[in-house]
Short mmCIF file of C-alpha atoms in Angstrom, two decimals:
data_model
loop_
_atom_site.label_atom_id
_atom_site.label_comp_id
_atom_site.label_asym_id
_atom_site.label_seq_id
_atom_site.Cartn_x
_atom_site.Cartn_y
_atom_site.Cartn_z
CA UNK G 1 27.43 -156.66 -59.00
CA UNK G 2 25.92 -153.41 -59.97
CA UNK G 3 22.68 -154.51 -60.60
CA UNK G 4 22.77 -155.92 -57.03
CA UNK G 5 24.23 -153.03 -55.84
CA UNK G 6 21.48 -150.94 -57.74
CA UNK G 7 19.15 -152.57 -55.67
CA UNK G 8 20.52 -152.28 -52.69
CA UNK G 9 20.13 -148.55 -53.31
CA UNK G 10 16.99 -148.37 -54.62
CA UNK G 11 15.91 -150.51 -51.25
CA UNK G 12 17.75 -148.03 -48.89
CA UNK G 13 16.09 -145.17 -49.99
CA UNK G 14 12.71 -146.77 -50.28
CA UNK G 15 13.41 -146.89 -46.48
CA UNK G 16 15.05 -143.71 -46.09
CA UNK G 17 11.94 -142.28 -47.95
CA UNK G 18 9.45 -144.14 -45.70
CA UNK G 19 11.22 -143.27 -42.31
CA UNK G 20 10.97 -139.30 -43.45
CA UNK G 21 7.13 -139.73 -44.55
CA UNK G 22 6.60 -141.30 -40.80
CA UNK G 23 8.72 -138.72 -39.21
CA UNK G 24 7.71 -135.91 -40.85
CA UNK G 25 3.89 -137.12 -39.93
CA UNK G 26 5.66 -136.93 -36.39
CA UNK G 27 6.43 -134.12 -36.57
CA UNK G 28 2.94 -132.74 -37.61
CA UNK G 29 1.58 -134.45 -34.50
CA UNK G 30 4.17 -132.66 -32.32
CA UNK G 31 4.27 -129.34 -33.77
CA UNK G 32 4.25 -126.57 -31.68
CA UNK G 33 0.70 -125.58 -32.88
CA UNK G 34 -0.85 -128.68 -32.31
CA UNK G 35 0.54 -129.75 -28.56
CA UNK G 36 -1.56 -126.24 -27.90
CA UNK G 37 -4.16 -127.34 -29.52
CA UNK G 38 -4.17 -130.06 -27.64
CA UNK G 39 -3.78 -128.84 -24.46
CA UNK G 40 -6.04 -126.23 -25.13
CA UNK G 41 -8.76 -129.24 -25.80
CA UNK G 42 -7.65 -130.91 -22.33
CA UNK G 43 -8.18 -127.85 -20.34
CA UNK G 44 -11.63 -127.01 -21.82
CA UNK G 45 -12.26 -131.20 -20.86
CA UNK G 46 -11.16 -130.84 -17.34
CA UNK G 47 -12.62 -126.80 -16.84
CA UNK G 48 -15.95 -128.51 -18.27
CA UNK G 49 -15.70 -131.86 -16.15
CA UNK G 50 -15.35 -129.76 -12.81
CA UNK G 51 -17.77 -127.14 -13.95
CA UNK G 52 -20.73 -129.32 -14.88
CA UNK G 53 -20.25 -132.88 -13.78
CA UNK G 54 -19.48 -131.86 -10.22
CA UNK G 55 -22.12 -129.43 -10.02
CA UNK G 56 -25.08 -131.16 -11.49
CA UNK G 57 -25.13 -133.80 -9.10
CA UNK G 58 -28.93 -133.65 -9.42
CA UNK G 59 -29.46 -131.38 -6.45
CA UNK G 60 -32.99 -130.21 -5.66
CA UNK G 61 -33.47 -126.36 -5.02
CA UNK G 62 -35.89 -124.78 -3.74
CA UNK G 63 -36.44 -120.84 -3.61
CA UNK G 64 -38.74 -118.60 -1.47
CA UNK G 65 -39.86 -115.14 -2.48
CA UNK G 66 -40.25 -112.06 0.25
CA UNK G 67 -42.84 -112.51 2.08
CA UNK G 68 -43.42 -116.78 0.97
CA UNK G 69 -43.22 -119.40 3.26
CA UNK G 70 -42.32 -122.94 1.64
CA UNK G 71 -43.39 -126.43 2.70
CA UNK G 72 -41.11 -128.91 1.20
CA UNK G 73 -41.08 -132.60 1.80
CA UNK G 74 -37.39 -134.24 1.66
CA UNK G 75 -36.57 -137.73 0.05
CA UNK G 76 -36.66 -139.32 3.40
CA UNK G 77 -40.01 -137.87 4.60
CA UNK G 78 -38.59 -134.62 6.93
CA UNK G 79 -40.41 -131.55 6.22
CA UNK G 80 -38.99 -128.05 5.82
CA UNK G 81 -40.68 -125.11 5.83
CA UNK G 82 -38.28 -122.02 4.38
CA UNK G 83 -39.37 -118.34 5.15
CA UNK G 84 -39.16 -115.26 2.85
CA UNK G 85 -36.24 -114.92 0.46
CA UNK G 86 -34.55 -118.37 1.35
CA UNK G 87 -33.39 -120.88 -0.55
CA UNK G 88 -32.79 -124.85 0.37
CA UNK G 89 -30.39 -127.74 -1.53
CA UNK G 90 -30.25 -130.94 -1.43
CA UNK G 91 -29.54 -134.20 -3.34
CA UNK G 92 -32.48 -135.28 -5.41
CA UNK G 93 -31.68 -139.31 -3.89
CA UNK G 94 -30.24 -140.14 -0.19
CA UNK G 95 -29.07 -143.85 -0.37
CA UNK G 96 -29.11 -145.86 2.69
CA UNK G 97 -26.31 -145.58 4.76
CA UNK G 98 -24.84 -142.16 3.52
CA UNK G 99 -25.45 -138.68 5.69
CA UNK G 100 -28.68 -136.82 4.58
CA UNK G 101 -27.36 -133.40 4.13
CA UNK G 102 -29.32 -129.50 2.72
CA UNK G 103 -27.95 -126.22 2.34
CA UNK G 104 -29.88 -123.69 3.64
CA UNK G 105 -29.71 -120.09 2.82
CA UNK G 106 -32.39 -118.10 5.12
CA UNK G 107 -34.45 -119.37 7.50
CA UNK G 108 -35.66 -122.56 7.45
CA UNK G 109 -38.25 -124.69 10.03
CA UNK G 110 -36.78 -128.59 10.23
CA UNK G 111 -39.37 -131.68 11.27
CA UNK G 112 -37.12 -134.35 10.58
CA UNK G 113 -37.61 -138.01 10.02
CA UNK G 114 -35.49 -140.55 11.85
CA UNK G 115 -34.11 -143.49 9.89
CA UNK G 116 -33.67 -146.95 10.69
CA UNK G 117 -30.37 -146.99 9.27
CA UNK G 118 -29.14 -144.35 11.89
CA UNK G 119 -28.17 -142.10 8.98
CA UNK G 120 -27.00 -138.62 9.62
CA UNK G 121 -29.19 -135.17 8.89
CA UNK G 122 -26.99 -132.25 8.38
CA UNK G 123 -27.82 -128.74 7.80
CA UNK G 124 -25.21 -126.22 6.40
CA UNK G 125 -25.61 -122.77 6.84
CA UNK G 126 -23.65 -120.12 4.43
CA UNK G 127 -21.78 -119.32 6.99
CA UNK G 128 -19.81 -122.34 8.07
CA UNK G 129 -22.33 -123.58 10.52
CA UNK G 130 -23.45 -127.03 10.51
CA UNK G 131 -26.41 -128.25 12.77
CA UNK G 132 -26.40 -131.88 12.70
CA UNK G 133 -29.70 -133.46 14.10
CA UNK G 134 -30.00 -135.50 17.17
CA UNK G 135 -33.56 -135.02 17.72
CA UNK G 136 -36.48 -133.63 15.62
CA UNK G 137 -37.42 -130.14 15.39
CA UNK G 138 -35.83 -126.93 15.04
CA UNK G 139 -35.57 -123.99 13.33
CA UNK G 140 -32.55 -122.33 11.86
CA UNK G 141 -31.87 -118.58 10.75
CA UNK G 142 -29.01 -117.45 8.86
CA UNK G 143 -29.08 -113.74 7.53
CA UNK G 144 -26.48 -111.57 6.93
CA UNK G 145 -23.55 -113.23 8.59
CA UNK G 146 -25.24 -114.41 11.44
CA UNK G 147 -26.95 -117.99 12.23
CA UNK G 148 -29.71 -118.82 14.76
CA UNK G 149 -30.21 -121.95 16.42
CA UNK G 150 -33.47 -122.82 18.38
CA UNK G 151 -34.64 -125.91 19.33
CA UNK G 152 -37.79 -126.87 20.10
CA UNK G 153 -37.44 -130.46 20.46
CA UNK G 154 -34.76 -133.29 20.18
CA UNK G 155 -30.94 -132.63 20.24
CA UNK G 156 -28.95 -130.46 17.38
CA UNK G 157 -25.75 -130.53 17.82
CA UNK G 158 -23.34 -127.20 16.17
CA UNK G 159 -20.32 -127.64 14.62
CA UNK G 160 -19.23 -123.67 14.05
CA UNK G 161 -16.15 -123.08 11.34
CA UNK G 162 -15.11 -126.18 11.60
CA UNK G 163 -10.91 -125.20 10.02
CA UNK G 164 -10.83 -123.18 13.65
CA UNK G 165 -12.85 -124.72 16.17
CA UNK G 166 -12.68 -127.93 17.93
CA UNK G 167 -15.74 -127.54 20.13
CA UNK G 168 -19.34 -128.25 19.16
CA UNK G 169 -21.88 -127.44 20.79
CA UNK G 170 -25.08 -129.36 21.57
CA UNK G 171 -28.58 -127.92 22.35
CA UNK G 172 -31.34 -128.95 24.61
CA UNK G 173 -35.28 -128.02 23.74
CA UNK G 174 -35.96 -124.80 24.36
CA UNK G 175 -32.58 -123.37 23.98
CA UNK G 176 -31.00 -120.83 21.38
CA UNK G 177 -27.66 -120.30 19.78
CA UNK G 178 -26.40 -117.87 17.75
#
């Protein structure tokens, strides 16, 4: 009986001894210092996620010094020609079916090319403007606060601070708005 019961013991704390090994390595895992560790890993991942893999979406820019005037060609053919100190984005790829959007920064002259696939071309100013293109050519100025419209051919149509305003506006050839 006490041999068994020697045994017994000797088993129990095996486990006992085991179960405190695997705790105690618990315990390491949740320490204090490294659950800030971790988290301190997980919000350099996310900061870095948002930072760079939001932001390099392989966007084209192109940058105009005083006095410069730029002719670029767009991925769908359109031409833009940006004036002095002016700077135009845009996604380096436009698939089918999705709006072609820029941001423009200065003044920019637009020849666009109509698609096939009735996709969208959208310009967005600084300043909460968007011009979305209904015809062909047009030119748009934003410095300093303040956007210019004028269309020389085709139909634009403005969408102005879009949070506030319901009403867009849609130009004719020939006209202006600022």
């Amino acid at each position: 009986k006490e041999s068994i019961r020697q045994t017994m013991l000797e088993n129990i704390s095996e486990r006992v001894a085991k179960i405190d090994r695997k705790s105690s390595r618990w315990r390491m895992l949740v320490s204090p210092v490294s659950l800030r560790i971790a988290a301190s890993v997980s919000i350099i991942a996310v900061f870095s996620f948002f930072m760079y893999g939001l932001n390099n979406d392989d966007k084209v820019e192109h940058y105009s010094a005083f006095g410069e005037k730029r002719r670029i060609v767009l991925p769908d053919h359109s031409e833009v020609i940006i004036n002095g100190n002016s700077r135009l984005r845009y996604a380096e790829v436009w698939p089918d079916g999705e709006d072609r959007e820029v941001w423009l920064e200065g003044e920019g002259f637009f020849d666009v090319t109509h698609t096939g696939t009735g996709q969208r071309f959208i310009v967005h100013t600084e300043d909460d403007m968007d011009v979305q293109v209904l015809g062909t050519r047009f030119n748009v100025k934003e410095r300093r606060g303040k956007t210019e419209v004028m269309l020389e051919q085709g139909k634009v149509r403005l969408t102005v601070d879009r949070f506030f305003s319901s009403d867009d506006v849609t130009l004719s050839p020939g006209e202006l708005a600022t």
